[in-house]
Tab-separated table of C-alpha atoms and ligand atoms in Angstrom:
chain	number	residue	atom	x	y	z
A	1	UNK	CA	-7.458	30.183	-28.573
A	2	UNK	CA	-3.754	29.313	-28.631
A	3	UNK	CA	-2.750	32.937	-28.034
A	4	UNK	CA	-5.094	33.112	-25.039
A	5	UNK	CA	-3.586	29.874	-23.702
A	6	UNK	CA	-0.030	31.194	-24.086
A	7	UNK	CA	-0.938	34.457	-22.328
A	8	UNK	CA	-2.555	32.499	-19.502
A	9	UNK	CA	0.559	30.338	-19.103
A	10	UNK	CA	2.800	33.417	-19.032
A	11	UNK	CA	0.578	34.805	-16.264
A	12	UNK	CA	1.101	31.567	-14.328
A	13	UNK	CA	-2.411	30.236	-14.919
A	14	UNK	CA	-3.468	26.641	-15.490
A	15	UNK	CA	-4.721	25.599	-18.943
A	16	UNK	CA	-6.603	22.389	-19.746
A	17	UNK	CA	-5.526	20.149	-22.645
A	18	UNK	CA	-7.439	17.105	-23.902
A	19	UNK	CA	-5.129	14.774	-25.834
A	20	UNK	CA	-7.182	12.868	-28.437
A	21	UNK	CA	-10.021	10.402	-28.875
A	22	UNK	CA	-7.563	7.818	-30.232
A	23	UNK	CA	-5.194	8.181	-27.287
A	24	UNK	CA	-5.681	8.463	-23.483
A	25	UNK	CA	-8.878	10.515	-23.866
A	26	UNK	CA	-7.707	12.526	-20.854
A	27	UNK	CA	-7.687	16.204	-20.003
A	28	UNK	CA	-4.617	17.384	-18.117
A	29	UNK	CA	-4.212	20.580	-16.132
A	30	UNK	CA	-0.966	22.179	-17.354
A	31	UNK	CA	1.032	25.037	-15.829
A	32	UNK	CA	4.546	26.409	-16.440
A	33	UNK	CA	7.079	24.998	-13.967
A	34	UNK	CA	8.785	28.370	-13.621
A	35	UNK	CA	5.448	29.850	-12.426
A	36	UNK	CA	4.579	27.070	-9.967
A	37	UNK	CA	3.075	27.986	-6.596
A	38	UNK	CA	1.866	25.708	-3.792
A	39	UNK	CA	-1.674	26.748	-4.761
A	40	UNK	CA	-1.282	25.091	-8.195
A	41	UNK	CA	-0.344	21.818	-6.486
A	42	UNK	CA	-3.367	22.139	-4.206
A	43	UNK	CA	-5.706	22.717	-7.164
A	44	UNK	CA	-4.182	19.797	-9.090
A	45	UNK	CA	-4.528	17.494	-6.063
A	46	UNK	CA	-8.075	18.498	-5.218
A	47	UNK	CA	-9.664	19.299	-8.568
A	48	UNK	CA	-7.627	17.185	-11.029
A	49	UNK	CA	-6.666	14.271	-8.787
A	50	UNK	CA	-4.342	12.435	-11.182
A	51	UNK	CA	-0.576	12.073	-10.912
A	52	UNK	CA	1.263	15.388	-10.722
A	53	UNK	CA	4.169	15.097	-13.174
A	54	UNK	CA	6.839	17.350	-14.611
A	55	UNK	CA	7.410	17.156	-18.382
A	56	UNK	CA	10.995	18.127	-19.234
A	57	UNK	CA	11.923	19.143	-22.798
A	58	UNK	CA	14.177	16.764	-24.723
A	59	UNK	CA	16.977	19.363	-24.654
A	60	UNK	CA	16.743	19.897	-20.872
A	61	UNK	CA	16.463	16.126	-20.301
A	62	UNK	CA	19.682	15.615	-22.254
A	63	UNK	CA	21.485	18.380	-20.348
A	64	UNK	CA	20.273	17.061	-16.972
A	65	UNK	CA	21.142	13.535	-18.082
A	66	UNK	CA	17.823	12.010	-16.939
A	67	UNK	CA	17.034	8.565	-18.397
A	68	UNK	CA	13.695	6.965	-19.184
A	69	UNK	CA	12.628	4.695	-16.297
A	70	UNK	CA	12.386	1.869	-18.860
A	71	UNK	CA	16.097	2.260	-19.702
A	72	UNK	CA	17.050	2.129	-16.020
A	73	UNK	CA	14.989	-1.035	-15.564
A	74	UNK	CA	16.495	-2.675	-18.622
A	75	UNK	CA	20.016	-1.857	-17.390
A	76	UNK	CA	19.240	-3.256	-13.932
A	77	UNK	CA	17.437	-6.370	-15.200
A	78	UNK	CA	20.662	-8.416	-15.159
A	79	UNK	CA	20.680	-8.202	-11.382
A	80	UNK	CA	16.889	-8.013	-10.946
A	81	UNK	CA	15.337	-10.137	-13.745
A	82	UNK	CA	11.794	-9.131	-12.754
A	83	UNK	CA	12.546	-5.611	-13.968
A	84	UNK	CA	12.961	-7.030	-17.474
A	85	UNK	CA	9.693	-8.914	-17.195
A	86	UNK	CA	7.870	-5.731	-16.167
A	87	UNK	CA	8.619	-4.076	-19.538
A	88	UNK	CA	5.743	-1.704	-20.519
A	89	UNK	CA	5.605	-2.913	-24.150
A	90	UNK	CA	1.832	-3.291	-23.997
A	91	UNK	CA	0.594	0.236	-23.126
A	92	UNK	CA	-2.821	0.327	-24.850
A	93	UNK	CA	-2.684	3.943	-26.063
A	94	UNK	CA	0.955	4.672	-26.996
A	95	UNK	CA	4.255	3.066	-27.955
A	96	UNK	CA	6.367	4.403	-25.132
A	97	UNK	CA	5.910	5.712	-21.597
A	98	UNK	CA	7.434	9.122	-20.856
A	99	UNK	CA	8.278	8.286	-17.223
A	100	UNK	CA	11.744	9.226	-16.031
A	101	UNK	CA	13.053	9.381	-12.453
A	102	UNK	CA	11.388	10.926	-9.371
A	103	UNK	CA	13.107	13.741	-7.466
A	104	UNK	CA	12.912	16.041	-4.432
A	105	UNK	CA	14.870	19.224	-3.898
A	106	UNK	CA	17.366	18.685	-1.068
A	107	UNK	CA	15.786	21.588	0.866
A	108	UNK	CA	12.448	19.748	1.095
A	109	UNK	CA	11.462	17.789	4.203
A	110	UNK	CA	9.189	14.886	3.160
A	111	UNK	CA	8.888	16.206	-0.397
A	112	UNK	CA	5.140	15.602	-0.759
A	113	UNK	CA	3.558	18.750	0.686
A	114	UNK	CA	2.297	21.463	-1.631
A	115	UNK	CA	5.152	23.701	-0.457
A	116	UNK	CA	7.758	20.972	-0.961
A	117	UNK	CA	6.554	19.952	-4.397
A	118	UNK	CA	6.352	23.571	-5.540
A	119	UNK	CA	9.895	24.107	-4.257
A	120	UNK	CA	11.211	21.055	-6.132
A	121	UNK	CA	9.458	22.006	-9.367
A	122	UNK	CA	10.343	25.701	-9.217
A	123	UNK	CA	13.995	25.023	-8.488
A	124	UNK	CA	14.215	22.505	-11.332
A	125	UNK	CA	12.756	25.060	-13.735
A	126	UNK	CA	15.265	27.584	-12.338
A	127	UNK	CA	18.368	25.508	-13.064
A	128	UNK	CA	17.073	24.755	-16.559
A	129	UNK	CA	16.231	28.413	-17.221
A	130	UNK	CA	19.652	29.584	-16.001
A	131	UNK	CA	21.516	26.778	-17.792
A	132	UNK	CA	22.827	25.413	-14.469
A	133	UNK	CA	21.997	21.803	-15.369
A	134	UNK	CA	25.281	20.567	-13.890
A	135	UNK	CA	24.052	21.455	-10.378
A	136	UNK	CA	21.138	18.951	-10.639
A	137	UNK	CA	22.755	16.182	-8.565
A	138	UNK	CA	24.003	18.594	-5.897
A	139	UNK	CA	20.608	20.238	-5.414
A	140	UNK	CA	18.164	17.318	-5.797
A	141	UNK	CA	17.812	13.770	-4.447
A	142	UNK	CA	16.130	10.703	-5.941
A	143	UNK	CA	13.804	8.899	-5.421
A	144	UNK	CA	11.434	11.706	-4.584
A	145	UNK	CA	7.847	12.855	-4.860
A	146	UNK	CA	7.970	14.686	-8.175
A	147	UNK	CA	7.796	12.433	-11.232
A	148	UNK	CA	9.788	13.694	-14.193
A	149	UNK	CA	8.615	12.919	-17.720
A	150	UNK	CA	11.081	12.913	-20.606
A	151	UNK	CA	9.757	14.557	-23.770
A	152	UNK	CA	10.521	12.742	-27.017
A	153	UNK	CA	13.196	14.075	-29.362
A	154	UNK	CA	11.145	16.117	-31.848
A	155	UNK	CA	8.457	16.695	-29.217
A	156	UNK	CA	4.854	16.750	-30.575
A	157	UNK	CA	6.145	16.041	-34.069
A	158	UNK	CA	7.222	12.638	-32.710
A	159	UNK	CA	4.721	11.848	-29.909
A	160	UNK	CA	1.315	13.364	-29.117
A	161	UNK	CA	1.411	12.925	-25.346
A	162	UNK	CA	0.646	15.570	-22.739
A	163	UNK	CA	4.379	15.458	-22.022
A	164	UNK	CA	5.247	16.798	-25.461
A	165	UNK	CA	2.162	19.042	-25.693
A	166	UNK	CA	3.118	20.730	-22.398
A	167	UNK	CA	6.589	21.398	-23.742
A	168	UNK	CA	5.216	22.708	-27.060
A	169	UNK	CA	3.116	25.183	-25.045
A	170	UNK	CA	6.177	26.298	-23.052
A	171	UNK	CA	8.170	26.793	-26.258
A	172	UNK	CA	5.403	28.790	-27.970
A	173	UNK	CA	4.932	30.917	-24.816
A	174	UNK	CA	8.677	31.629	-24.592
A	175	UNK	CA	8.835	29.885	-21.201
A	176	UNK	CA	11.461	27.453	-19.859
A	177	UNK	CA	11.026	23.925	-21.227
A	178	UNK	CA	9.783	22.403	-17.976
A	179	UNK	CA	6.055	22.089	-17.181
A	180	UNK	CA	3.666	20.541	-14.666
A	181	UNK	CA	0.706	18.386	-15.671
A	182	UNK	CA	-1.975	16.387	-13.894
A	183	UNK	CA	-4.838	14.295	-15.278
A	184	UNK	CA	-8.383	15.306	-14.395
A	185	UNK	CA	-10.260	12.444	-12.725
A	186	UNK	CA	-13.974	11.964	-12.107
A	187	UNK	CA	-14.815	11.513	-8.406
A	188	UNK	CA	-18.212	9.969	-9.241
A	189	UNK	CA	-17.412	7.387	-11.914
A	190	UNK	CA	-13.884	6.323	-11.019
A	191	UNK	CA	-12.808	7.118	-14.592
A	192	UNK	CA	-11.021	10.024	-16.213
A	193	UNK	CA	-13.132	13.170	-16.353
A	194	UNK	CA	-15.192	13.322	-19.566
A	195	UNK	CA	-14.357	16.012	-22.111
A	196	UNK	CA	-17.752	17.639	-21.463
A	197	UNK	CA	-17.098	17.858	-17.732
A	198	UNK	CA	-13.548	19.119	-18.291
A	199	UNK	CA	-14.961	21.866	-20.548
A	200	UNK	CA	-17.562	22.676	-17.894
A	201	UNK	CA	-14.789	22.955	-15.259
A	202	UNK	CA	-12.889	25.292	-17.610
A	203	UNK	CA	-15.950	27.527	-18.033
A	204	UNK	CA	-16.697	27.602	-14.300
A	205	UNK	CA	-13.105	28.437	-13.386
A	206	UNK	CA	-12.429	30.774	-16.304
A	207	UNK	CA	-9.670	28.591	-17.722
A	208	UNK	CA	-8.674	27.878	-21.332
A	209	UNK	CA	-9.570	24.406	-22.646
A	210	UNK	CA	-7.776	23.161	-25.777
A	211	UNK	CA	-7.713	19.975	-27.795
A	212	UNK	CA	-4.447	18.287	-28.701
A	213	UNK	CA	-5.309	18.671	-32.396
A	214	UNK	CA	-5.601	22.477	-32.042
A	215	UNK	CA	-2.396	22.599	-30.038
A	216	UNK	CA	-0.369	20.511	-32.489
A	217	UNK	CA	-1.678	22.480	-35.470
A	218	UNK	CA	-0.640	25.746	-33.800
A	219	UNK	CA	2.761	24.289	-33.033
A	220	UNK	CA	3.268	23.237	-36.668
A	221	UNK	CA	2.447	26.799	-37.750
A	222	UNK	CA	4.759	28.201	-35.079
A	223	UNK	CA	7.628	26.037	-36.317
A	224	UNK	CA	7.056	26.693	-40.043
B	1	5RP	C1	1.456	10.634	-16.198
B	1	5RP	C2	0.628	10.325	-17.358
B	1	5RP	C3	-0.159	11.412	-17.965
B	1	5RP	O1	-0.977	10.912	-18.983
B	1	5RP	C4	0.590	12.611	-18.433
B	1	5RP	O2	-0.334	13.359	-19.211
B	1	5RP	C5	1.824	12.353	-19.259
B	1	5RP	O3	1.713	11.266	-20.118
B	1	5RP	P1	1.532	11.330	-21.683
B	1	5RP	O4	2.672	12.137	-22.265
B	1	5RP	O5	1.618	9.879	-22.102
B	1	5RP	O6	0.186	11.931	-22.005
B	1	5RP	O7	0.426	9.199	-17.710
B	1	5RP	O8	0.600	10.692	-15.099
B	2	ZN	ZN1	-2.028	9.253	-18.319
B	3	CA	CA1	-10.914	15.397	-6.406
B	4	ZN	ZN1	-1.448	12.193	-20.637
């Protein structure tokens, strides 16, 4: 299964990953940032419907110098005390949120269209792939319409979020450590899509569906 998922990602296809019953209980669509096309954004918007985010590996996050949003808010709380009060210390399914800053490529117009978001994401993957991290501030503006997620140091060995699982997939596939993920929502119930329905979607669209447990086990083997 993992090998099929890695091949699909190298071909620029979406794979579906369910995290865990003791976590969000969500299935995310995941695709490699360096393979992003406007069509992927359209599919994520229409068929997944969650928040389209861009997991960035710990190493690339460090090189780009992107902070966690929580650190920015803590720093700014002296001037804006409400930012301190908003601290996300009570997330019900994890210790820490992966949210970092939001960005748009400077060549985008509004930043939200499928073409604009694909441009932002593809260009970010490009500077990370080519080790041109120092050009980040020249080429991108913030705030923007693409939410970056900072992967934990140690990745899935430290945190079992879709952020880290996306990056583990990129690493195993030999792709740049920048990904795109989006939670699958259920239009009928107003909740996240059930695992059964996510698996059904995978079958109907000929996509790979994986559990977080399978993914993390494969990653442990890969690293050993
Ligand atoms: C951002 C999220 C998603 O759940 C996304 O999968 C990344 O978060 P995590 O790493 O916590 O799973 O909340 O829309
Ligand atoms: Zn989520
Ligand atoms: Ca929808
Ligand atoms: Zn998630």
